[in-house]
C-alpha cells in the first residue's frame, strides 16, 4: 500500500468512524489494520469505459487517444497545467535559438518483447512518422525536422529548420514502438510498445483487454493485472458504474449530476477543457455583420454565465480566453478585462442604433451541430429583435455548410489539445479546418502567432499569443463564452488514479498504471 493510498484510506475510515462512533472504541491503529486488510496493492482486473480505438497503428490515429497510451509511450508528457514533462526521455534540452532539441533517454526501458529501447528505435519512429504519415499535427511538425541524430544509444538530437516551440508538446503524441512491430513497413497490426500494459486482445468498437507488462520501467508499476476497456459508445456508463460493473467510465454532465451524490463514486474532470464559442463569418461576411459594432452588439446580448450553467453546470467556468484558469497560458488580467462577462442589452441596442441597424429587418443565418446548447445563444440573440434561421446539422453536414461561407454566425465547441498552438492555428489564414472559426483572414494575426511559434522564451511566447488573441477579440472574429470539462467517474474501489491533461489514460505522473483496486469484501 502506498503512502498516498494510506492517507486517502485513513481519511475515509476516520470519517466513517466518526459517523458511527467507532473511533472512540477502535482507535486509529485498529482502523488502519482494517485499511490494510481492505486494500490490494497488486492484482485484479480494472474495468474502464472510454473513447474507442480507431486503429492498431498508433502513428495513424485520427483523434481517438483514450486508450493507446497504456501500451505505447512518448518522449514527453503533458502535465496538469499544460506544461511539458519528461516521459521516456529522462530529460531534454533546447538550444538558445530554439532549433536543436536533445533528448536523454531513460536507461533500461524495455519494449513488451523484452528488447531495450535505444536511440535508434526512437529515431526510426520519428522517421516513420515523417515518411508514412501524411495528415495530422505530427505530420506538420515533422515537416520542419531538418535531421535526426543519435550520438549514442541513449541520446536523440532533433534539429529543426527553424525554431518551433510546440514541438515538445506535440512529441507527447509521437508514440515510440519497436520497429519489430508487425506491419511496421505498412500498417502496424500488433504494436509493441513500452507502456505499463500490452496491446492485448482488441475487438474494434467492443473492447480492448490489456494485460500487465511485468518488465515496465517504473518500479512496482502497474498495480493491476489487466485492464478491460469497454469501447462501446452506446453503453450507459452511469448504470454500469452505479452497479459496480465498471470501475472507471467516461460520462456526460447529466450522468455526473446523477452520480455525484453517490458516496461510492468520485467525479473527476480532465485537466484541459472544451471551450465554447460563437464565431462570425470572417471569410465572406454579409452586411450588417461586416460591421464590428453589430458583432459586438450581438455579443453583449449573450449571458455567458447562463450559457455555461446550462452547458457545463458546476464543472464550467466563464472566461474570454482559449484556456481556462490553471493553464499556464491563462492570463488573469485579460480575464478581468472581459467587457462581456455580463450581458448588457442596453449597450447592445445602443451599438445597433449607432450602426444604423434595425434588427427586426435582419435574419441571421445560424449554423450549429445537433446539440442543445446553441439554442441558448439563439434565444439570447433573438432578444435583440433579430430573426434567426437556425440550421442544426450533423458533424459532416455542419463542416460542409460552414465551408461554403454562406452563413452569418455559429455556436460551437472544441476539445482538449496538447498545445495551445493547436487552438491558435485554426484562426490563421491558412490554418487547417478553419470553418468553425469563420475562416479568419488576418495577416497581422498570422504574424503574431508565427512569432509566438518561433519564440523559445515562454514568457515572450505567451505575450505574443495574447497579443494575437487581443486582435481576435477586438475584431470579434470569435468570442469565447467559457469552458466545460470532460468528465470521468471513478468508483472508490480505485485508488491512485487521476485524470490527465488530455484523454490519455496514462502519462508521466499518473493514470491507470498507478491505479490500485481496493478489496471491498
Coordinates of C-alpha atoms in Angstrom, one line a residue:
X1 CA 0.0 0.0 0.0
X2 CA 1.4 3.4 -0.9
X3 CA 1.6 6.4 1.4
X4 CA -0.9 8.2 -0.8
X5 CA -3.3 5.3 -0.6
X6 CA -2.9 5.0 3.2
X7 CA -3.7 8.7 3.5
X8 CA -6.8 8.6 1.5
X9 CA -8.0 5.4 3.2
X10 CA -7.2 6.9 6.6
X11 CA -9.4 9.9 5.9
X12 CA -12.3 7.7 4.7
X13 CA -12.1 5.4 7.7
X14 CA -11.9 8.3 10.2
X15 CA -14.9 9.9 8.6
X16 CA -16.9 6.6 8.7
X17 CA -15.8 6.0 12.3
X18 CA -16.8 9.5 13.4
X19 CA -20.2 8.9 11.9
X20 CA -20.7 5.6 13.7
X21 CA -18.9 6.2 17.0
X22 CA -16.3 3.5 16.1
X23 CA -13.3 5.8 16.5
X24 CA -13.7 6.0 20.3
X25 CA -13.6 2.2 20.7
X26 CA -11.4 1.0 17.9
X27 CA -8.8 3.8 17.6
X28 CA -6.7 4.8 14.6
X29 CA -4.4 1.7 14.8
X30 CA -7.4 -0.6 14.6
X31 CA -8.9 1.4 11.7
X32 CA -5.6 1.2 9.8
X33 CA -5.5 -2.6 10.3
X34 CA -8.9 -2.6 8.6
X35 CA -7.4 -0.4 5.8
X36 CA -4.6 -2.8 5.2
X37 CA -6.9 -5.7 5.1
X38 CA -9.1 -4.0 2.5
X39 CA -6.5 -2.8 0.1
X40 CA -4.9 -4.9 -2.6
X41 CA -1.6 -3.4 -3.7
X42 CA -1.3 -5.6 -6.8
X43 CA -3.7 -7.6 -8.9
X44 CA -7.2 -7.6 -10.3
X45 CA -9.0 -6.5 -13.4
X46 CA -9.6 -2.8 -13.9
X47 CA -12.8 -2.2 -15.9
X48 CA -12.6 1.1 -17.8
X49 CA -15.1 2.5 -20.4
X50 CA -13.7 5.3 -22.6
X51 CA -13.2 6.6 -26.1
X52 CA -12.8 4.0 -28.8
X53 CA -9.7 2.9 -30.6
X54 CA -9.8 3.6 -34.3
X55 CA -6.6 1.9 -35.4
X56 CA -4.0 -0.6 -34.2
X57 CA -1.3 1.7 -35.7
X58 CA -0.6 4.4 -33.1
X59 CA 1.1 6.6 -35.7
X60 CA -2.1 6.7 -37.8
X61 CA -4.7 7.6 -35.2
X62 CA -7.4 10.1 -36.3
X63 CA -8.1 11.6 -32.9
X64 CA -9.1 8.7 -30.7
X65 CA -6.4 8.7 -28.0
X66 CA -8.4 7.5 -25.0
X67 CA -6.7 4.0 -24.9
X68 CA -3.5 3.7 -26.7
X69 CA -1.2 5.4 -24.2
X70 CA -1.5 2.4 -21.9
X71 CA 0.6 0.3 -24.4
X72 CA 2.7 3.0 -26.1
X73 CA 4.5 6.0 -24.6
X74 CA 6.3 9.1 -25.9
X75 CA 9.4 11.1 -25.1
X76 CA 7.4 13.8 -23.4
X77 CA 4.1 14.1 -21.5
X78 CA 1.7 16.9 -20.7
X79 CA 1.4 18.0 -17.1
X80 CA -1.7 19.1 -15.2
X81 CA -1.2 22.8 -16.2
X82 CA -0.3 22.1 -19.8
X83 CA 3.4 22.2 -19.2
X84 CA 5.9 19.6 -20.6
X85 CA 7.2 16.8 -18.5
X86 CA 9.9 14.1 -19.4
X87 CA 8.5 10.7 -20.0
X88 CA 10.6 8.1 -22.0
X89 CA 13.1 10.9 -22.1
X90 CA 14.7 11.3 -18.7
X91 CA 15.5 14.9 -19.6
X92 CA 15.6 17.2 -22.6
X93 CA 17.4 20.4 -23.6
X94 CA 16.5 23.1 -26.1
X95 CA 19.2 25.3 -27.7
X96 CA 19.0 29.1 -27.2
X97 CA 17.9 29.6 -30.8
X98 CA 15.1 27.0 -30.4
X99 CA 16.2 24.8 -33.3
X100 CA 18.0 21.9 -31.5
X101 CA 16.2 19.5 -29.2
X102 CA 18.3 17.0 -27.3
X103 CA 16.6 14.1 -25.6
X104 CA 18.3 11.9 -23.0
X105 CA 16.5 8.6 -22.8
X106 CA 15.8 6.7 -19.7
X107 CA 18.1 3.7 -19.3
X108 CA 16.8 0.1 -19.5
X109 CA 13.3 0.9 -20.8
X110 CA 12.1 -2.3 -22.3
X111 CA 9.6 -3.0 -25.1
X112 CA 7.0 -5.6 -24.5
X113 CA 9.1 -8.1 -26.4
X114 CA 12.0 -7.6 -23.9
X115 CA 14.2 -5.5 -26.1
X116 CA 15.8 -2.4 -24.6
X117 CA 14.7 0.8 -26.2
X118 CA 17.5 2.6 -27.9
X119 CA 18.1 6.0 -29.6
X120 CA 18.0 4.2 -32.9
X121 CA 14.5 2.9 -32.2
X122 CA 13.3 6.4 -31.3
X123 CA 14.8 7.8 -34.5
X124 CA 13.1 5.1 -36.5
X125 CA 9.8 6.1 -35.1
X126 CA 10.4 9.8 -36.0
X127 CA 11.4 8.8 -39.5
X128 CA 8.3 6.6 -39.9
X129 CA 6.0 9.5 -39.0
X130 CA 7.9 11.8 -41.3
X131 CA 7.7 9.5 -44.3
X132 CA 4.5 7.4 -43.7
X133 CA 2.0 9.8 -42.0
X134 CA 0.5 12.4 -44.3
X135 CA -2.1 14.1 -42.1
X136 CA -2.5 15.5 -38.6
X137 CA -0.5 17.7 -36.3
X138 CA 2.6 15.4 -36.1
X139 CA 3.0 15.4 -39.9
X140 CA 3.0 19.2 -39.9
X141 CA 5.6 19.3 -37.1
X142 CA 7.8 16.6 -38.6
X143 CA 7.9 18.6 -41.9
X144 CA 10.1 21.1 -40.0
X145 CA 12.7 18.5 -38.9
X146 CA 16.0 19.1 -40.7
X147 CA 17.8 16.0 -39.3
X148 CA 17.7 13.4 -36.6
X149 CA 21.0 12.2 -35.0
X150 CA 21.8 9.5 -32.4
X151 CA 25.3 10.2 -31.0
X152 CA 24.9 7.3 -28.6
X153 CA 22.3 4.7 -27.6
X154 CA 20.6 7.0 -25.1
X155 CA 20.7 10.4 -26.9
X156 CA 18.4 11.6 -29.7
X157 CA 19.0 15.1 -31.3
X158 CA 16.4 16.7 -33.5
X159 CA 17.5 19.7 -35.5
X160 CA 14.6 21.8 -36.8
X161 CA 14.7 24.0 -39.9
X162 CA 13.5 26.9 -37.6
X163 CA 12.5 27.4 -34.0
X164 CA 9.3 25.5 -33.4
X165 CA 8.0 25.9 -29.8
X166 CA 5.1 23.5 -30.0
X167 CA 7.4 20.5 -30.7
X168 CA 7.9 19.3 -27.1
X169 CA 4.1 19.2 -26.6
X170 CA 3.4 17.5 -29.9
X171 CA 6.1 14.9 -29.2
X172 CA 3.8 13.7 -26.4
X173 CA 1.7 12.1 -29.2
X174 CA 4.7 10.6 -31.1
X175 CA 4.5 7.2 -29.6
X176 CA 7.5 5.0 -29.6
X177 CA 7.1 1.5 -30.9
X178 CA 9.6 -1.3 -31.5
X179 CA 10.5 -1.4 -35.2
X180 CA 9.8 -5.2 -34.9
X181 CA 6.1 -4.5 -34.5
X182 CA 4.1 -6.4 -37.1
X183 CA 3.3 -4.2 -40.1
X184 CA 6.0 -1.7 -39.4
X185 CA 6.6 -1.0 -43.1
X186 CA 2.8 -0.6 -43.8
X187 CA 0.1 -0.5 -41.2
X188 CA 1.0 -1.8 -37.7
X189 CA -1.3 -4.7 -36.7
X190 CA 0.4 -5.6 -33.4
X191 CA 2.1 -2.7 -31.7
X192 CA 5.0 -3.4 -29.4
X193 CA 5.3 -0.5 -27.0
X194 CA 6.8 0.3 -23.7
X195 CA 3.7 1.1 -21.7
X196 CA 2.5 -0.5 -18.4
X197 CA 0.2 -2.8 -20.3
X198 CA 0.4 -4.8 -23.5
X199 CA -1.8 -4.1 -26.6
X200 CA -3.6 -7.4 -25.8
X201 CA -6.8 -8.5 -27.5
X202 CA -8.6 -5.8 -29.5
X203 CA -12.2 -6.1 -30.8
X204 CA -12.9 -2.8 -32.6
X205 CA -15.8 -0.8 -31.1
X206 CA -16.2 -3.5 -28.5
X207 CA -13.3 -3.9 -26.1
X208 CA -9.5 -4.0 -25.6
X209 CA -8.1 -6.4 -23.0
X210 CA -4.6 -5.3 -22.0
X211 CA -2.5 -7.5 -19.6
X212 CA 0.2 -6.1 -17.3
X213 CA 3.7 -5.5 -18.6
X214 CA 5.8 -7.2 -16.0
X215 CA 9.0 -5.6 -17.2
X216 CA 7.7 -2.0 -17.0
X217 CA 10.4 0.6 -16.4
X218 CA 8.7 2.3 -13.5
X219 CA 9.4 0.2 -10.4
X220 CA 6.4 -1.6 -8.8
X221 CA 4.0 -0.4 -11.6
X222 CA 1.5 -1.2 -12.8
X223 CA -0.5 -2.5 -9.9
X224 CA -3.4 -4.3 -11.6
X225 CA -3.0 -7.4 -13.6
X226 CA -5.3 -6.4 -16.6
X227 CA -7.3 -3.5 -17.9
X228 CA -10.5 -4.4 -19.7
X229 CA -11.5 -1.3 -21.8
X230 CA -15.1 -1.1 -22.9
X231 CA -15.1 0.7 -26.2
X232 CA -18.8 0.6 -27.0
X233 CA -20.2 4.1 -27.4
X234 CA -23.8 3.2 -26.9
X235 CA -23.3 1.8 -23.4
X236 CA -24.9 3.6 -20.4
X237 CA -21.8 4.0 -18.3
X238 CA -23.7 5.6 -15.4
X239 CA -25.7 2.5 -14.8
X240 CA -22.7 0.3 -15.1
X241 CA -20.7 2.5 -12.7
X242 CA -23.5 2.5 -10.1
X243 CA -23.9 -1.3 -10.3
X244 CA -20.1 -1.8 -9.9
X245 CA -19.8 -3.3 -13.4
X246 CA -17.3 -0.6 -14.3
X247 CA -14.5 0.9 -12.1
X248 CA -13.9 4.0 -14.3
X249 CA -16.0 5.4 -17.1
X250 CA -16.5 8.5 -19.3
X251 CA -19.8 10.2 -18.5
X252 CA -21.7 13.3 -19.6
X253 CA -22.8 16.1 -17.3
X254 CA -26.3 14.8 -16.8
X255 CA -24.9 11.5 -15.6
X256 CA -22.4 13.3 -13.4
X257 CA -25.2 15.1 -11.6
X258 CA -27.0 11.8 -11.1
X259 CA -23.9 10.1 -9.8
X260 CA -22.4 12.9 -7.7
X261 CA -24.5 12.1 -4.5
X262 CA -23.3 8.5 -4.6
X263 CA -20.6 8.1 -1.9
X264 CA -19.1 5.2 -3.9
X265 CA -18.3 7.4 -6.9
X266 CA -16.0 10.3 -7.5
X267 CA -16.3 12.7 -10.5
X268 CA -13.0 13.8 -11.9
X269 CA -12.7 16.3 -14.8
X270 CA -9.9 16.2 -17.4
X271 CA -7.3 18.9 -16.7
X272 CA -7.8 20.5 -20.1
X273 CA -11.2 21.6 -21.3
X274 CA -13.7 22.0 -24.0
X275 CA -14.0 25.7 -24.9
X276 CA -17.4 27.0 -26.2
X277 CA -17.6 30.0 -28.5
X278 CA -19.5 31.8 -31.1
X279 CA -17.9 32.7 -34.4
X280 CA -19.0 35.1 -37.2
X281 CA -18.4 34.5 -40.9
X282 CA -15.0 36.1 -41.3
X283 CA -14.3 34.9 -44.8
X284 CA -17.3 36.3 -46.6
X285 CA -19.3 38.5 -44.1
X286 CA -22.7 39.9 -45.3
X287 CA -24.0 43.3 -44.2
X288 CA -24.6 44.2 -41.5
X289 CA -22.2 41.6 -39.9
X290 CA -19.2 43.1 -41.7
X291 CA -19.6 46.0 -39.2
X292 CA -17.7 45.2 -35.9
X293 CA -20.3 47.2 -34.0
X294 CA -23.0 44.7 -34.9
X295 CA -20.9 41.7 -33.9
X296 CA -20.1 43.5 -30.6
X297 CA -23.8 44.2 -30.0
X298 CA -24.7 40.6 -30.5
X299 CA -22.0 39.6 -28.1
X300 CA -23.4 42.0 -25.5
X301 CA -26.7 40.1 -25.7
X302 CA -25.2 36.8 -24.7
X303 CA -25.3 35.9 -21.0
X304 CA -22.2 33.8 -20.7
X305 CA -22.8 32.7 -17.1
X306 CA -26.3 31.4 -18.0
X307 CA -24.9 29.6 -21.1
X308 CA -22.1 27.9 -19.1
X309 CA -24.5 26.9 -16.3
X310 CA -26.7 25.2 -19.0
X311 CA -23.8 23.6 -20.8
X312 CA -21.4 22.6 -18.1
X313 CA -23.1 23.2 -14.7
X314 CA -20.7 23.2 -11.7
X315 CA -17.9 21.9 -14.0
X316 CA -17.9 25.1 -16.1
X317 CA -16.0 28.4 -16.0
X318 CA -16.8 31.7 -17.7
X319 CA -13.9 33.4 -19.3
X320 CA -12.8 35.2 -22.6
X321 CA -9.8 33.0 -23.3
X322 CA -9.0 29.8 -25.2
X323 CA -7.8 28.2 -22.0
X324 CA -9.3 28.1 -18.5
X325 CA -7.7 29.2 -15.2
X326 CA -4.9 26.8 -14.1
X327 CA -3.5 26.5 -17.6
X328 CA 0.0 28.1 -17.9
X329 CA -1.2 30.2 -20.8
X330 CA -4.2 31.7 -18.9
X331 CA -3.8 35.4 -18.2
X332 CA -5.8 36.8 -15.2
X333 CA -5.6 40.4 -16.4
X334 CA -7.2 39.6 -19.8
X335 CA -9.9 37.6 -17.9
X336 CA -10.6 40.5 -15.6
X337 CA -11.0 42.9 -18.5
X338 CA -13.8 40.9 -20.2
X339 CA -16.4 43.5 -21.1
X340 CA -18.8 40.7 -21.9
X341 CA -18.6 38.9 -18.6
X342 CA -22.2 40.0 -18.1
X343 CA -24.8 40.8 -20.7
X344 CA -25.8 44.4 -21.4
X345 CA -28.9 44.7 -23.7
X346 CA -28.9 48.5 -23.4
X347 CA -25.4 48.7 -24.7
X348 CA -26.2 46.2 -27.5
X349 CA -29.2 48.3 -28.6
X350 CA -27.1 51.5 -28.5
X351 CA -24.5 49.9 -30.8
X352 CA -27.1 48.7 -33.2
X353 CA -28.6 52.2 -33.4
X354 CA -25.2 53.7 -33.9
X355 CA -24.6 51.3 -36.8
X356 CA -28.0 52.1 -38.3
X357 CA -29.3 48.6 -38.0
X358 CA -32.9 47.7 -37.3
X359 CA -32.6 44.1 -36.1
X360 CA -36.3 43.3 -36.9
X361 CA -35.4 43.6 -40.6
X362 CA -32.3 41.2 -40.3
X363 CA -32.3 37.4 -40.4
X364 CA -29.2 35.7 -39.0
X365 CA -28.2 32.5 -40.8
X366 CA -27.1 30.5 -37.8
X367 CA -25.3 27.1 -38.1
X368 CA -24.6 24.6 -35.3
X369 CA -24.3 20.9 -34.6
X370 CA -27.3 19.0 -33.4
X371 CA -26.8 19.9 -29.8
X372 CA -29.0 21.7 -27.2
X373 CA -26.6 24.5 -26.2
X374 CA -26.7 26.5 -29.4
X375 CA -30.4 27.1 -28.8
X376 CA -29.5 29.0 -25.7
X377 CA -27.5 31.5 -27.8
X378 CA -30.2 31.7 -30.5
X379 CA -32.8 32.7 -27.9
X380 CA -30.4 35.4 -26.5
X381 CA -29.8 36.8 -29.9
X382 CA -33.5 36.9 -30.7
X383 CA -34.0 39.1 -27.6
X384 CA -32.4 41.9 -29.5
X385 CA -35.1 41.6 -32.2
X386 CA -33.2 39.7 -34.8
X387 CA -34.8 36.9 -36.8
X388 CA -32.7 33.7 -36.6
X389 CA -32.8 30.9 -39.1
X390 CA -31.1 28.2 -37.1
X391 CA -29.8 25.2 -39.0
X392 CA -28.6 22.3 -36.9
X393 CA -26.6 19.6 -38.7
X394 CA -24.6 16.5 -38.0
X395 CA -20.8 16.8 -37.9
X396 CA -20.1 16.3 -41.6
X397 CA -23.1 18.4 -42.7
X398 CA -22.1 21.3 -40.4
X399 CA -18.5 21.2 -41.7
X400 CA -19.7 21.3 -45.3
X401 CA -22.2 24.1 -44.7
X402 CA -19.7 26.2 -42.8
X403 CA -17.1 25.6 -45.5
X404 CA -19.5 27.3 -48.0
X405 CA -19.3 30.6 -46.0
X406 CA -22.9 31.4 -46.8
X407 CA -23.8 31.9 -43.1
X408 CA -23.5 34.7 -40.5
X409 CA -23.0 33.1 -37.1
X410 CA -22.4 29.8 -35.3
X411 CA -22.0 28.4 -31.9
X412 CA -19.5 25.5 -31.5
X413 CA -17.1 23.8 -29.1
X414 CA -13.6 22.4 -29.4
X415 CA -11.9 19.9 -27.1
X416 CA -8.6 19.3 -25.2
X417 CA -5.3 19.9 -27.1
X418 CA -1.7 19.0 -26.3
X419 CA -0.5 22.6 -27.0
X420 CA -2.2 26.0 -27.3
X421 CA -0.9 26.4 -30.8
X422 CA -3.3 23.8 -31.9
X423 CA -6.1 26.2 -31.0
X424 CA -4.5 29.4 -32.4
X425 CA -3.6 27.7 -35.7
X426 CA -7.4 27.3 -36.5
X427 CA -7.7 31.0 -36.7
X428 CA -4.8 31.5 -39.1
X429 CA -5.4 32.5 -42.7
X430 CA -4.0 29.1 -43.9
X431 CA -5.0 27.2 -40.8
X432 CA -6.3 23.6 -41.0
X433 CA -10.1 23.1 -40.9
X434 CA -10.8 26.8 -40.0
X435 CA -14.6 26.7 -40.7
X436 CA -15.7 26.6 -37.0
X437 CA -13.9 30.0 -36.6
X438 CA -15.3 31.6 -39.7
X439 CA -12.2 31.4 -41.9
X440 CA -10.3 34.3 -40.4
X441 CA -8.0 36.1 -42.9
X442 CA -5.8 38.5 -40.9
X443 CA -2.1 38.8 -41.8
X444 CA -1.3 40.6 -38.6
X445 CA -2.9 37.8 -36.5
X446 CA -0.8 35.3 -38.6
X447 CA 2.4 37.3 -37.9
X448 CA 1.9 37.3 -34.2
X449 CA 1.1 33.6 -34.0
X450 CA 4.1 32.7 -36.2
X451 CA 6.3 34.8 -34.0
X452 CA 5.0 33.0 -30.9
X453 CA 5.6 29.6 -32.5
X454 CA 9.2 30.6 -33.2
X455 CA 9.9 32.2 -29.7
X456 CA 11.9 29.9 -27.4
X457 CA 11.3 32.0 -24.3
X458 CA 8.0 31.1 -22.6
X459 CA 7.0 34.5 -21.2
X460 CA 7.7 36.2 -24.5
X461 CA 5.8 33.5 -26.4
X462 CA 2.8 33.9 -24.1
X463 CA 2.8 37.6 -24.6
X464 CA 2.8 37.2 -28.4
X465 CA -0.1 34.7 -28.2
X466 CA -2.1 37.1 -26.0
X467 CA -1.4 39.9 -28.5
X468 CA -2.8 37.8 -31.3
X469 CA -5.8 36.9 -29.1
X470 CA -6.5 40.5 -28.3
X471 CA -6.7 41.2 -32.0
X472 CA -9.2 38.4 -32.4
X473 CA -11.3 39.8 -29.5
X474 CA -11.1 43.4 -30.8
X475 CA -12.4 42.3 -34.3
X476 CA -14.9 39.9 -32.9
X477 CA -13.8 37.1 -35.1
X478 CA -14.7 34.6 -32.5
X479 CA -16.0 35.1 -28.9
X480 CA -15.2 32.6 -26.1
X481 CA -18.2 32.0 -23.8
X482 CA -16.4 29.8 -21.4
X483 CA -15.2 26.3 -20.7
X484 CA -16.6 22.9 -19.6
X485 CA -14.7 19.8 -18.7
X486 CA -15.0 16.2 -20.0
X487 CA -15.8 14.1 -17.0
X488 CA -14.7 10.7 -15.8
X489 CA -16.4 8.8 -12.9
X490 CA -14.2 6.7 -10.7
X491 CA -15.5 4.2 -8.1
X492 CA -14.0 4.4 -4.7
X493 CA -12.5 0.9 -5.0
X494 CA -10.0 2.5 -7.3
X495 CA -7.1 4.3 -5.5
X496 CA -4.2 6.2 -7.0
X497 CA -6.0 7.2 -10.3
X498 CA -6.4 10.7 -11.5
X499 CA -7.3 12.2 -14.9
X500 CA -4.7 13.6 -17.2
X501 CA -4.5 16.8 -19.2
X502 CA -5.9 15.2 -22.3
X503 CA -7.8 12.0 -22.9
X504 CA -4.7 9.9 -22.3
X505 CA -5.3 7.3 -19.6
X506 CA -1.5 7.1 -18.8
X507 CA 1.2 9.8 -18.6
X508 CA 4.4 10.5 -16.8
X509 CA 3.0 11.3 -13.4
X510 CA -0.2 9.2 -13.2
X511 CA -3.0 7.4 -14.8
X512 CA -4.1 3.8 -14.9
X513 CA -0.6 2.5 -14.3
X514 CA -0.8 3.9 -10.8
X515 CA -4.3 2.6 -10.1
X516 CA -4.9 0.1 -7.4
X517 CA -8.1 -1.9 -6.6
X518 CA -9.4 -1.9 -3.1
X519 CA -10.8 -5.3 -2.0
X520 CA -14.3 -4.4 -0.9
X521 CA -15.0 -7.8 0.6

